[in-house]
Structures are given as structure tokens and as C-alpha cells.
Amino acid sequence: VGNISTLKKMSRGNYEQYTYISRQAIRYNIMQQAGWDNTPVDGKSGVVQFAPSATIREYPEIDLFGYMKTSSKEEGKNDKGGASTRSAVVRLSNAIALEPYQSDLEFLTNMGLARRQNLENGIAQSEIHRAFYTYTITADLDRIGIDGEISIPEVERAKRMNIFLDTVQFLYRDIKGRRENMTPVFIIGGRYERKNPFFENRIVLEKGAIRVNTLTEILESSGDVKEHTYVGLTSGIFANDTELKQTLKAGSVAETFGQLKKEVENYYGESN
């Protein structure tokens, strides 16, 4: 059998397996590509964590994704030391495949190097899966830039959120010597008063077509959702892209990200 490099997978009630990308992996790539992976860390407490001196004022990473920082008696502000935490303001779900895994394998060798010295070469196998993936992002705009006594200006809050959106729009991942394009080909969402991930686990793909009825029912569930939802897609990808454009009034992916960025700017403009 040799070495096998496996994909992360989960099973559903239909006994099919679906590959997924963990939210931690997506977060890592977003922080790296946004240029925010510079928050200082230390391991004095025995656990690698963000440095106690790091604050959201200087570091967008812990502003958006939170932290847990512990300090000793000597480092703490009181005699007992202790821990301070910030829950994530931006939350990601795992990216789950919309099409089942079919146990495809790729065979790998190091023949090119082995032949240079007439050496034996090993054989490895790698699970492969080409599919559409869906994941959900939620951001609490009320909490960005606010942590205890720290409150950064609204202009900086909007800037951080829009850098985040730009990064997601052109996201990619470097995996085992290849660069995978993770730019969204379908996006639905908006800015809502009710802080609920309305469309999480609601994207269904059937024979290359996105199930429209599921999404229209969600849109009709609330006037706020219907009025403030934007939809974008890349033409020629899905079998029913004409239906998506007509029924959901879908524009392009770039237009939808532009609308979301305007909503962010309007929100922080309203806060002034």
C-alpha cells in the first residue's frame, strides 16, 4: 500500500463521505494573505499563545479572531496574574464539499531524483477530490475595534473589514506544491440586524445546479433578509446560472463584494 496522504472527511446520513477544509486552515490563509500574521506570540506559560502585550489597537488578527492570553503574578496587573480572553468577532465554518468523495487516488514517486544516482524510489498515494465547497463567514460589526477600554476609530474598523473582504474575494491556498484558487464562484449574504448565519448549510448542489427554492424560502422568511441580501455568481459555472440571475437577481461576484464593502462603510458612517 505504501504511504497514503489522506484528506479530511466527514460522513452524512446518506452514507456518503464529503471532504472538507478546516476553518483553522482557512483562517491561516486569510491572515497570511491579508498581511496580518505578525501578532507577537510567546510560550512563557507553557502554551504557545498571543503575547500579553499585544492589543487589538495594533493587531487586526486578534481584533477579528480573538485571543486568550495568560500572565504570571510578575507579568499580571494583580497579584494573582490570570487570563484574559476575547471571543472571535469574525467566525468561519469548515468548507464542506457539495459533492461526495469517490475514493480517487493519485500515485506519486520521486523517480526524477532517484534516477540521478540510480537509487530505488518510493511510491506514495494521495487522496484527491475535485468538488465545489461551501463555507460561511459571519462578522459582528458592533464588536470590531472595541475591547474593554480600547476603541479604535470607525475609519480603521471599516478598513479592517474591507481588507478582510478583499482577501476572501481573491483567496487561494498553497497545498503540496500547488496553488489552489479559492475565489468564490457563488456568494450570498448581506448586513442584517438579526445576527444569524441565515444561509449556512443551505447551499445544495444537484447535478451541477444550485437548488434555488431553498434560498428563495430563506429570502421570503423576513423582509430584512430579502431587502438586504446580495447574490453574486461567476457565469458559466453552474447549470442553472440563468435561473439564479433571474430568480435571485444575482450579479457578478465582484459586484456583490463591492456591495458588501459599501454596507460596511455605511454602517460605520452611521455610527459617527
PDB file of C-alpha atoms in Angstrom:
ATOM      1  CA  VAL A   1       0.000   0.000   0.000  1.00  0.00           C
ATOM      2  CA  GLY A   2       2.819   2.424   0.869  1.00  0.00           C
ATOM      3  CA  ASN A   3       2.350   5.898   2.252  1.00  0.00           C
ATOM      4  CA  ILE A   4      -1.116   7.432   1.872  1.00  0.00           C
ATOM      5  CA  SER A   5      -1.765  11.135   2.281  1.00  0.00           C
ATOM      6  CA  THR A   6      -5.415  11.426   3.323  1.00  0.00           C
ATOM      7  CA  LEU A   7      -7.984  14.200   3.016  1.00  0.00           C
ATOM      8  CA  LYS A   8     -10.131  15.405   5.884  1.00  0.00           C
ATOM      9  CA  LYS A   9     -13.562  13.802   5.517  1.00  0.00           C
ATOM     10  CA  MET A  10     -16.922  13.578   7.255  1.00  0.00           C
ATOM     11  CA  SER A  11     -19.903  11.284   6.710  1.00  0.00           C
ATOM     12  CA  ARG A  12     -23.549  12.213   6.279  1.00  0.00           C
ATOM     13  CA  GLY A  13     -26.756  10.255   6.835  1.00  0.00           C
ATOM     14  CA  ASN A  14     -26.744   9.130   3.206  1.00  0.00           C
ATOM     15  CA  TYR A  15     -23.538   7.148   3.984  1.00  0.00           C
ATOM     16  CA  GLU A  16     -21.541   9.305   1.583  1.00  0.00           C
ATOM     17  CA  GLN A  17     -18.225  10.868   2.573  1.00  0.00           C
ATOM     18  CA  TYR A  18     -17.562  14.552   1.986  1.00  0.00           C
ATOM     19  CA  THR A  19     -14.133  16.146   2.135  1.00  0.00           C
ATOM     20  CA  TYR A  20     -13.699  19.423   3.993  1.00  0.00           C
ATOM     21  CA  ILE A  21     -11.199  22.189   4.670  1.00  0.00           C
ATOM     22  CA  SER A  22     -10.970  23.111   8.340  1.00  0.00           C
ATOM     23  CA  ARG A  23     -11.839  26.619   9.468  1.00  0.00           C
ATOM     24  CA  GLN A  24      -8.367  26.832  11.041  1.00  0.00           C
ATOM     25  CA  ALA A  25      -6.748  26.263   7.631  1.00  0.00           C
ATOM     26  CA  ILE A  26      -8.952  28.928   6.012  1.00  0.00           C
ATOM     27  CA  ARG A  27      -8.184  31.358   8.832  1.00  0.00           C
ATOM     28  CA  TYR A  28      -4.435  30.752   8.413  1.00  0.00           C
ATOM     29  CA  ASN A  29      -4.563  31.574   4.692  1.00  0.00           C
ATOM     30  CA  ILE A  30      -6.709  34.671   5.211  1.00  0.00           C
ATOM     31  CA  MET A  31      -4.368  36.076   7.870  1.00  0.00           C
ATOM     32  CA  GLN A  32      -1.297  35.328   5.760  1.00  0.00           C
ATOM     33  CA  GLN A  33      -2.687  36.934   2.594  1.00  0.00           C
ATOM     34  CA  ALA A  34      -4.071  39.963   4.458  1.00  0.00           C
ATOM     35  CA  GLY A  35      -0.611  40.528   5.963  1.00  0.00           C
ATOM     36  CA  TRP A  36      -1.963  40.202   9.488  1.00  0.00           C
ATOM     37  CA  ASP A  37       0.051  37.178  10.639  1.00  0.00           C
ATOM     38  CA  ASN A  38       2.501  39.313  12.627  1.00  0.00           C
ATOM     39  CA  THR A  39       0.841  39.336  16.057  1.00  0.00           C
ATOM     40  CA  PRO A  40       3.590  38.548  18.608  1.00  0.00           C
ATOM     41  CA  VAL A  41       3.383  35.259  20.492  1.00  0.00           C
ATOM     42  CA  ASP A  42       5.215  33.711  23.439  1.00  0.00           C
ATOM     43  CA  GLY A  43       5.399  30.407  25.271  1.00  0.00           C
ATOM     44  CA  LYS A  44       6.279  31.503  28.797  1.00  0.00           C
ATOM     45  CA  SER A  45       3.119  29.980  30.225  1.00  0.00           C
ATOM     46  CA  GLY A  46       3.983  26.592  28.721  1.00  0.00           C
ATOM     47  CA  VAL A  47       1.484  27.086  25.879  1.00  0.00           C
ATOM     48  CA  VAL A  48       2.165  28.977  22.662  1.00  0.00           C
ATOM     49  CA  GLN A  49      -0.262  31.890  22.653  1.00  0.00           C
ATOM     50  CA  PHE A  50      -0.526  35.554  21.783  1.00  0.00           C
ATOM     51  CA  ALA A  51       1.779  37.762  23.828  1.00  0.00           C
ATOM     52  CA  PRO A  52       0.061  39.562  26.751  1.00  0.00           C
ATOM     53  CA  SER A  53       1.348  42.899  25.409  1.00  0.00           C
ATOM     54  CA  ALA A  54      -0.470  42.501  22.054  1.00  0.00           C
ATOM     55  CA  THR A  55      -3.699  44.510  21.753  1.00  0.00           C
ATOM     56  CA  ILE A  56      -6.356  44.935  19.076  1.00  0.00           C
ATOM     57  CA  ARG A  57      -5.203  48.508  18.536  1.00  0.00           C
ATOM     58  CA  GLU A  58      -2.056  47.358  16.717  1.00  0.00           C
ATOM     59  CA  TYR A  59      -3.008  43.868  15.535  1.00  0.00           C
ATOM     60  CA  PRO A  60      -6.125  43.220  13.394  1.00  0.00           C
ATOM     61  CA  GLU A  61      -5.687  39.443  13.745  1.00  0.00           C
ATOM     62  CA  ILE A  62      -6.722  39.367  17.395  1.00  0.00           C
ATOM     63  CA  ASP A  63      -9.317  42.069  16.793  1.00  0.00           C
ATOM     64  CA  LEU A  64     -11.156  39.876  14.288  1.00  0.00           C
ATOM     65  CA  PHE A  65     -10.371  36.369  15.554  1.00  0.00           C
ATOM     66  CA  GLY A  66      -9.970  36.861  19.292  1.00  0.00           C
ATOM     67  CA  TYR A  67      -7.361  35.671  21.759  1.00  0.00           C
ATOM     68  CA  MET A  68      -6.594  34.023  25.058  1.00  0.00           C
ATOM     69  CA  LYS A  69      -3.644  35.481  26.950  1.00  0.00           C
ATOM     70  CA  THR A  70      -2.336  34.359  30.325  1.00  0.00           C
ATOM     71  CA  SER A  71       0.173  36.070  32.573  1.00  0.00           C
ATOM     72  CA  SER A  72       2.063  35.192  35.732  1.00  0.00           C
ATOM     73  CA  LYS A  73       1.987  37.143  39.006  1.00  0.00           C
ATOM     74  CA  GLU A  74       5.027  39.153  37.922  1.00  0.00           C
ATOM     75  CA  GLU A  75       3.543  39.951  34.490  1.00  0.00           C
ATOM     76  CA  GLY A  76      -0.088  40.395  35.547  1.00  0.00           C
ATOM     77  CA  LYS A  77      -1.778  43.542  36.686  1.00  0.00           C
ATOM     78  CA  ASN A  78      -2.670  41.968  40.015  1.00  0.00           C
ATOM     79  CA  ASP A  79      -1.028  39.615  42.500  1.00  0.00           C
ATOM     80  CA  LYS A  80      -2.708  36.533  41.062  1.00  0.00           C
ATOM     81  CA  GLY A  81      -1.924  37.003  37.373  1.00  0.00           C
ATOM     82  CA  GLY A  82      -4.568  35.280  35.287  1.00  0.00           C
ATOM     83  CA  ALA A  83      -6.033  35.057  31.824  1.00  0.00           C
ATOM     84  CA  SER A  84      -7.806  37.472  29.520  1.00  0.00           C
ATOM     85  CA  THR A  85      -9.887  36.362  26.557  1.00  0.00           C
ATOM     86  CA  ARG A  86     -11.647  37.848  23.560  1.00  0.00           C
ATOM     87  CA  SER A  87     -14.141  35.739  21.619  1.00  0.00           C
ATOM     88  CA  ALA A  88     -13.921  35.835  17.831  1.00  0.00           C
ATOM     89  CA  VAL A  89     -15.683  38.723  16.109  1.00  0.00           C
ATOM     90  CA  VAL A  90     -15.341  37.064  12.689  1.00  0.00           C
ATOM     91  CA  ARG A  91     -16.329  33.401  12.607  1.00  0.00           C
ATOM     92  CA  LEU A  92     -15.696  30.827   9.908  1.00  0.00           C
ATOM     93  CA  SER A  93     -17.285  27.451   9.317  1.00  0.00           C
ATOM     94  CA  ASN A  94     -15.486  24.489   7.801  1.00  0.00           C
ATOM     95  CA  ALA A  95     -15.560  24.471   3.991  1.00  0.00           C
ATOM     96  CA  ILE A  96     -17.515  21.291   3.179  1.00  0.00           C
ATOM     97  CA  ALA A  97     -17.667  19.658  -0.242  1.00  0.00           C
ATOM     98  CA  LEU A  98     -21.033  19.697  -2.004  1.00  0.00           C
ATOM     99  CA  GLU A  99     -20.191  16.526  -3.939  1.00  0.00           C
ATOM    100  CA  PRO A 100     -19.290  13.173  -2.326  1.00  0.00           C
ATOM    101  CA  TYR A 101     -15.773  11.752  -2.277  1.00  0.00           C
ATOM    102  CA  GLN A 102     -15.330   8.798  -4.641  1.00  0.00           C
ATOM    103  CA  SER A 103     -12.067   7.351  -3.228  1.00  0.00           C
ATOM    104  CA  ASP A 104      -9.872   8.674  -6.050  1.00  0.00           C
ATOM    105  CA  LEU A 105      -6.134   8.241  -5.516  1.00  0.00           C
ATOM    106  CA  GLU A 106      -3.060   9.763  -7.098  1.00  0.00           C
ATOM    107  CA  PHE A 107       0.191   7.791  -7.244  1.00  0.00           C
ATOM    108  CA  LEU A 108       3.406   9.696  -6.557  1.00  0.00           C
ATOM    109  CA  THR A 109       7.080   8.776  -6.934  1.00  0.00           C
ATOM    110  CA  ASN A 110      10.430  10.504  -6.586  1.00  0.00           C
ATOM    111  CA  MET A 111      11.696   8.961  -9.833  1.00  0.00           C
ATOM    112  CA  GLY A 112      13.235  12.210 -11.048  1.00  0.00           C
ATOM    113  CA  LEU A 113      15.583  12.426  -8.065  1.00  0.00           C
ATOM    114  CA  ALA A 114      16.210   8.683  -7.731  1.00  0.00           C
ATOM    115  CA  ARG A 115      17.459   8.351 -11.305  1.00  0.00           C
ATOM    116  CA  ARG A 116      20.205  10.897 -10.693  1.00  0.00           C
ATOM    117  CA  GLN A 117      22.050   8.359  -8.544  1.00  0.00           C
ATOM    118  CA  ASN A 118      20.397   5.127  -9.788  1.00  0.00           C
ATOM    119  CA  LEU A 119      18.601   4.746  -6.472  1.00  0.00           C
ATOM    120  CA  GLU A 120      15.345   2.992  -5.675  1.00  0.00           C
ATOM    121  CA  ASN A 121      12.360   5.301  -5.464  1.00  0.00           C
ATOM    122  CA  GLY A 122       9.425   5.071  -3.109  1.00  0.00           C
ATOM    123  CA  ILE A 123       5.772   5.128  -4.105  1.00  0.00           C
ATOM    124  CA  ALA A 124       3.200   7.177  -2.255  1.00  0.00           C
ATOM    125  CA  GLN A 125      -0.528   7.660  -2.712  1.00  0.00           C
ATOM    126  CA  SER A 126      -2.541  10.813  -2.183  1.00  0.00           C
ATOM    127  CA  GLU A 127      -6.317  11.072  -1.942  1.00  0.00           C
ATOM    128  CA  ILE A 128      -7.678  13.624  -4.430  1.00  0.00           C
ATOM    129  CA  HIS A 129     -11.074  15.242  -4.800  1.00  0.00           C
ATOM    130  CA  ARG A 130     -12.273  17.914  -7.209  1.00  0.00           C
ATOM    131  CA  ALA A 131     -15.505  19.481  -5.963  1.00  0.00           C
ATOM    132  CA  PHE A 132     -17.342  22.661  -5.042  1.00  0.00           C
ATOM    133  CA  TYR A 133     -17.035  23.646  -1.379  1.00  0.00           C
ATOM    134  CA  THR A 134     -19.288  25.851   0.711  1.00  0.00           C
ATOM    135  CA  TYR A 135     -18.485  27.764   3.889  1.00  0.00           C
ATOM    136  CA  THR A 136     -19.983  30.594   5.902  1.00  0.00           C
ATOM    137  CA  ILE A 137     -18.462  33.777   7.308  1.00  0.00           C
ATOM    138  CA  THR A 138     -20.159  35.886   9.971  1.00  0.00           C
ATOM    139  CA  ALA A 139     -18.829  39.199  11.307  1.00  0.00           C
ATOM    140  CA  ASP A 140     -20.228  41.167  14.247  1.00  0.00           C
ATOM    141  CA  LEU A 141     -19.653  44.766  13.129  1.00  0.00           C
ATOM    142  CA  ASP A 142     -20.716  46.057  16.554  1.00  0.00           C
ATOM    143  CA  ARG A 143     -17.651  44.498  18.194  1.00  0.00           C
ATOM    144  CA  ILE A 144     -14.866  45.166  15.687  1.00  0.00           C
ATOM    145  CA  GLY A 145     -12.316  47.563  17.160  1.00  0.00           C
ATOM    146  CA  ILE A 146     -13.741  47.510  20.684  1.00  0.00           C
ATOM    147  CA  ASP A 147     -12.066  45.599  23.521  1.00  0.00           C
ATOM    148  CA  GLY A 148     -12.501  46.805  27.091  1.00  0.00           C
ATOM    149  CA  GLU A 149     -11.174  50.363  27.267  1.00  0.00           C
ATOM    150  CA  ILE A 150      -9.746  50.178  23.741  1.00  0.00           C
ATOM    151  CA  SER A 151     -11.872  51.693  20.974  1.00  0.00           C
ATOM    152  CA  ILE A 152     -10.308  52.315  17.569  1.00  0.00           C
ATOM    153  CA  PRO A 153     -11.737  54.885  15.103  1.00  0.00           C
ATOM    154  CA  GLU A 154     -14.632  53.892  12.837  1.00  0.00           C
ATOM    155  CA  VAL A 155     -12.495  54.550   9.745  1.00  0.00           C
ATOM    156  CA  GLU A 156      -9.994  51.917  10.869  1.00  0.00           C
ATOM    157  CA  ARG A 157     -12.761  49.447  11.691  1.00  0.00           C
ATOM    158  CA  ALA A 158     -14.190  49.789   8.182  1.00  0.00           C
ATOM    159  CA  LYS A 159     -10.703  49.489   6.683  1.00  0.00           C
ATOM    160  CA  ARG A 160     -10.018  46.223   8.530  1.00  0.00           C
ATOM    161  CA  MET A 161     -13.303  44.673   7.490  1.00  0.00           C
ATOM    162  CA  ASN A 162     -12.859  45.680   3.857  1.00  0.00           C
ATOM    163  CA  ILE A 163      -9.305  44.300   3.757  1.00  0.00           C
ATOM    164  CA  PHE A 164     -10.780  41.072   5.082  1.00  0.00           C
ATOM    165  CA  LEU A 165     -13.445  41.039   2.332  1.00  0.00           C
ATOM    166  CA  ASP A 166     -10.844  41.772  -0.359  1.00  0.00           C
ATOM    167  CA  THR A 167      -8.767  38.847   0.898  1.00  0.00           C
ATOM    168  CA  VAL A 168     -11.727  36.449   0.813  1.00  0.00           C
ATOM    169  CA  GLN A 169     -12.632  37.602  -2.700  1.00  0.00           C
ATOM    170  CA  PHE A 170      -9.200  36.620  -4.038  1.00  0.00           C
ATOM    171  CA  LEU A 171      -8.378  33.821  -1.589  1.00  0.00           C
ATOM    172  CA  TYR A 172      -6.029  30.982  -2.522  1.00  0.00           C
ATOM    173  CA  ARG A 173      -4.276  28.102  -0.756  1.00  0.00           C
ATOM    174  CA  ASP A 174      -0.804  26.640  -1.243  1.00  0.00           C
ATOM    175  CA  ILE A 175      -1.086  22.851  -0.883  1.00  0.00           C
ATOM    176  CA  LYS A 176       1.695  20.328  -1.580  1.00  0.00           C
ATOM    177  CA  GLY A 177       3.462  22.266  -4.294  1.00  0.00           C
ATOM    178  CA  ARG A 178       0.352  23.640  -5.993  1.00  0.00           C
ATOM    179  CA  ARG A 179      -1.667  26.820  -5.612  1.00  0.00           C
ATOM    180  CA  GLU A 180      -5.434  26.314  -5.394  1.00  0.00           C
ATOM    181  CA  ASN A 181      -7.779  29.151  -6.368  1.00  0.00           C
ATOM    182  CA  MET A 182     -10.417  29.689  -3.664  1.00  0.00           C
ATOM    183  CA  THR A 183     -12.026  32.756  -5.209  1.00  0.00           C
ATOM    184  CA  PRO A 184     -15.786  32.312  -4.649  1.00  0.00           C
ATOM    185  CA  VAL A 185     -17.879  31.384  -7.705  1.00  0.00           C
ATOM    186  CA  PHE A 186     -21.160  31.887  -5.813  1.00  0.00           C
ATOM    187  CA  ILE A 187     -21.821  34.202  -2.878  1.00  0.00           C
ATOM    188  CA  ILE A 188     -24.965  35.139  -0.956  1.00  0.00           C
ATOM    189  CA  GLY A 189     -25.228  37.340   2.123  1.00  0.00           C
ATOM    190  CA  GLY A 190     -25.641  40.865   3.436  1.00  0.00           C
ATOM    191  CA  ARG A 191     -25.792  43.095   6.520  1.00  0.00           C
ATOM    192  CA  TYR A 192     -28.587  42.212   8.913  1.00  0.00           C
ATOM    193  CA  GLU A 193     -29.948  43.380  12.262  1.00  0.00           C
ATOM    194  CA  ARG A 194     -30.507  39.779  13.360  1.00  0.00           C
ATOM    195  CA  LYS A 195     -27.090  38.164  13.854  1.00  0.00           C
ATOM    196  CA  ASN A 196     -27.870  34.787  12.334  1.00  0.00           C
ATOM    197  CA  PRO A 197     -25.933  32.903   9.608  1.00  0.00           C
ATOM    198  CA  PHE A 198     -29.099  32.502   7.520  1.00  0.00           C
ATOM    199  CA  PHE A 199     -27.529  30.642   4.606  1.00  0.00           C
ATOM    200  CA  GLU A 200     -25.247  28.241   6.488  1.00  0.00           C
ATOM    201  CA  ASN A 201     -25.864  24.622   5.399  1.00  0.00           C
ATOM    202  CA  ARG A 202     -28.459  25.847   2.891  1.00  0.00           C
ATOM    203  CA  ILE A 203     -26.408  25.623  -0.322  1.00  0.00           C
ATOM    204  CA  VAL A 204     -27.359  22.386  -2.101  1.00  0.00           C
ATOM    205  CA  LEU A 205     -25.879  21.253  -5.430  1.00  0.00           C
ATOM    206  CA  GLU A 206     -27.829  18.832  -7.628  1.00  0.00           C
ATOM    207  CA  LYS A 207     -26.425  17.747 -10.999  1.00  0.00           C
ATOM    208  CA  GLY A 208     -24.354  20.895 -11.261  1.00  0.00           C
ATOM    209  CA  ALA A 209     -27.223  23.219 -10.313  1.00  0.00           C
ATOM    210  CA  ILE A 210     -27.703  25.169  -7.074  1.00  0.00           C
ATOM    211  CA  ARG A 211     -31.107  24.484  -5.522  1.00  0.00           C
ATOM    212  CA  VAL A 212     -32.889  27.831  -5.821  1.00  0.00           C
ATOM    213  CA  ASN A 213     -36.080  27.031  -3.887  1.00  0.00           C
ATOM    214  CA  THR A 214     -34.153  26.596  -0.635  1.00  0.00           C
ATOM    215  CA  LEU A 215     -32.634  30.059  -0.952  1.00  0.00           C
ATOM    216  CA  THR A 216     -35.849  31.820  -2.002  1.00  0.00           C
ATOM    217  CA  GLU A 217     -37.658  30.446   1.056  1.00  0.00           C
ATOM    218  CA  ILE A 218     -34.979  31.966   3.291  1.00  0.00           C
ATOM    219  CA  LEU A 219     -35.251  35.295   1.486  1.00  0.00           C
ATOM    220  CA  GLU A 220     -39.029  35.301   1.942  1.00  0.00           C
ATOM    221  CA  SER A 221     -38.742  34.469   5.655  1.00  0.00           C
ATOM    222  CA  SER A 222     -38.050  38.084   6.607  1.00  0.00           C
ATOM    223  CA  GLY A 223     -38.366  41.472   4.980  1.00  0.00           C
ATOM    224  CA  ASP A 224     -34.973  42.440   6.420  1.00  0.00           C
ATOM    225  CA  VAL A 225     -33.301  39.416   4.851  1.00  0.00           C
ATOM    226  CA  LYS A 226     -34.957  39.916   1.469  1.00  0.00           C
ATOM    227  CA  GLU A 227     -34.154  43.624   1.338  1.00  0.00           C
ATOM    228  CA  HIS A 228     -30.510  43.416   2.414  1.00  0.00           C
ATOM    229  CA  THR A 229     -29.280  40.236   0.707  1.00  0.00           C
ATOM    230  CA  TYR A 230     -26.905  40.342  -2.243  1.00  0.00           C
ATOM    231  CA  VAL A 231     -26.159  37.437  -4.590  1.00  0.00           C
ATOM    232  CA  GLY A 232     -23.256  37.003  -6.983  1.00  0.00           C
ATOM    233  CA  LEU A 233     -22.008  34.234  -9.244  1.00  0.00           C
ATOM    234  CA  THR A 234     -19.480  33.545 -11.974  1.00  0.00           C
ATOM    235  CA  SER A 235     -21.252  32.893 -15.279  1.00  0.00           C
ATOM    236  CA  GLY A 236     -20.917  29.511 -16.965  1.00  0.00           C
ATOM    237  CA  ILE A 237     -20.087  27.551 -13.805  1.00  0.00           C
ATOM    238  CA  PHE A 238     -23.486  26.254 -12.700  1.00  0.00           C
ATOM    239  CA  ALA A 239     -26.074  24.501 -14.864  1.00  0.00           C
ATOM    240  CA  ASN A 240     -28.810  26.911 -13.757  1.00  0.00           C
ATOM    241  CA  ASP A 241     -26.945  30.221 -13.756  1.00  0.00           C
ATOM    242  CA  THR A 242     -29.745  31.843 -15.835  1.00  0.00           C
ATOM    243  CA  GLU A 243     -32.286  30.825 -13.178  1.00  0.00           C
ATOM    244  CA  LEU A 244     -30.019  32.155 -10.415  1.00  0.00           C
ATOM    245  CA  LYS A 245     -29.720  35.508 -12.164  1.00  0.00           C
ATOM    246  CA  GLN A 246     -33.443  35.820 -12.826  1.00  0.00           C
ATOM    247  CA  THR A 247     -34.857  34.444  -9.576  1.00  0.00           C
ATOM    248  CA  LEU A 248     -32.249  35.697  -7.099  1.00  0.00           C
ATOM    249  CA  LYS A 249     -31.335  38.831  -9.082  1.00  0.00           C
ATOM    250  CA  ALA A 250     -27.719  37.672  -8.988  1.00  0.00           C
ATOM    251  CA  GLY A 251     -24.960  39.895 -10.276  1.00  0.00           C
ATOM    252  CA  SER A 252     -21.259  39.135 -10.530  1.00  0.00           C
ATOM    253  CA  VAL A 253     -19.106  38.054  -7.581  1.00  0.00           C
ATOM    254  CA  ALA A 254     -17.108  41.298  -7.816  1.00  0.00           C
ATOM    255  CA  GLU A 255     -20.297  43.394  -7.714  1.00  0.00           C
ATOM    256  CA  THR A 256     -21.508  41.528  -4.633  1.00  0.00           C
ATOM    257  CA  PHE A 257     -18.258  42.079  -2.746  1.00  0.00           C
ATOM    258  CA  GLY A 258     -18.494  45.743  -3.727  1.00  0.00           C
ATOM    259  CA  GLN A 259     -21.996  45.932  -2.229  1.00  0.00           C
ATOM    260  CA  LEU A 260     -20.846  44.270   0.992  1.00  0.00           C
ATOM    261  CA  LYS A 261     -17.969  46.746   1.310  1.00  0.00           C
ATOM    262  CA  LYS A 262     -20.423  49.630   0.840  1.00  0.00           C
ATOM    263  CA  GLU A 263     -22.597  48.176   3.601  1.00  0.00           C
ATOM    264  CA  VAL A 264     -19.561  48.134   5.915  1.00  0.00           C
ATOM    265  CA  GLU A 265     -18.727  51.755   5.098  1.00  0.00           C
ATOM    266  CA  ASN A 266     -22.371  52.791   5.546  1.00  0.00           C
ATOM    267  CA  TYR A 267     -22.567  51.038   8.911  1.00  0.00           C
ATOM    268  CA  TYR A 268     -19.536  52.807  10.355  1.00  0.00           C
ATOM    269  CA  GLY A 269     -20.687  56.058   8.771  1.00  0.00           C
ATOM    270  CA  GLU A 270     -23.983  55.621  10.621  1.00  0.00           C
ATOM    271  CA  SER A 271     -22.059  55.131  13.883  1.00  0.00           C
ATOM    272  CA  ASN A 272     -20.396  58.562  13.655  1.00  0.00           C
TER     273      ASN A 272
END
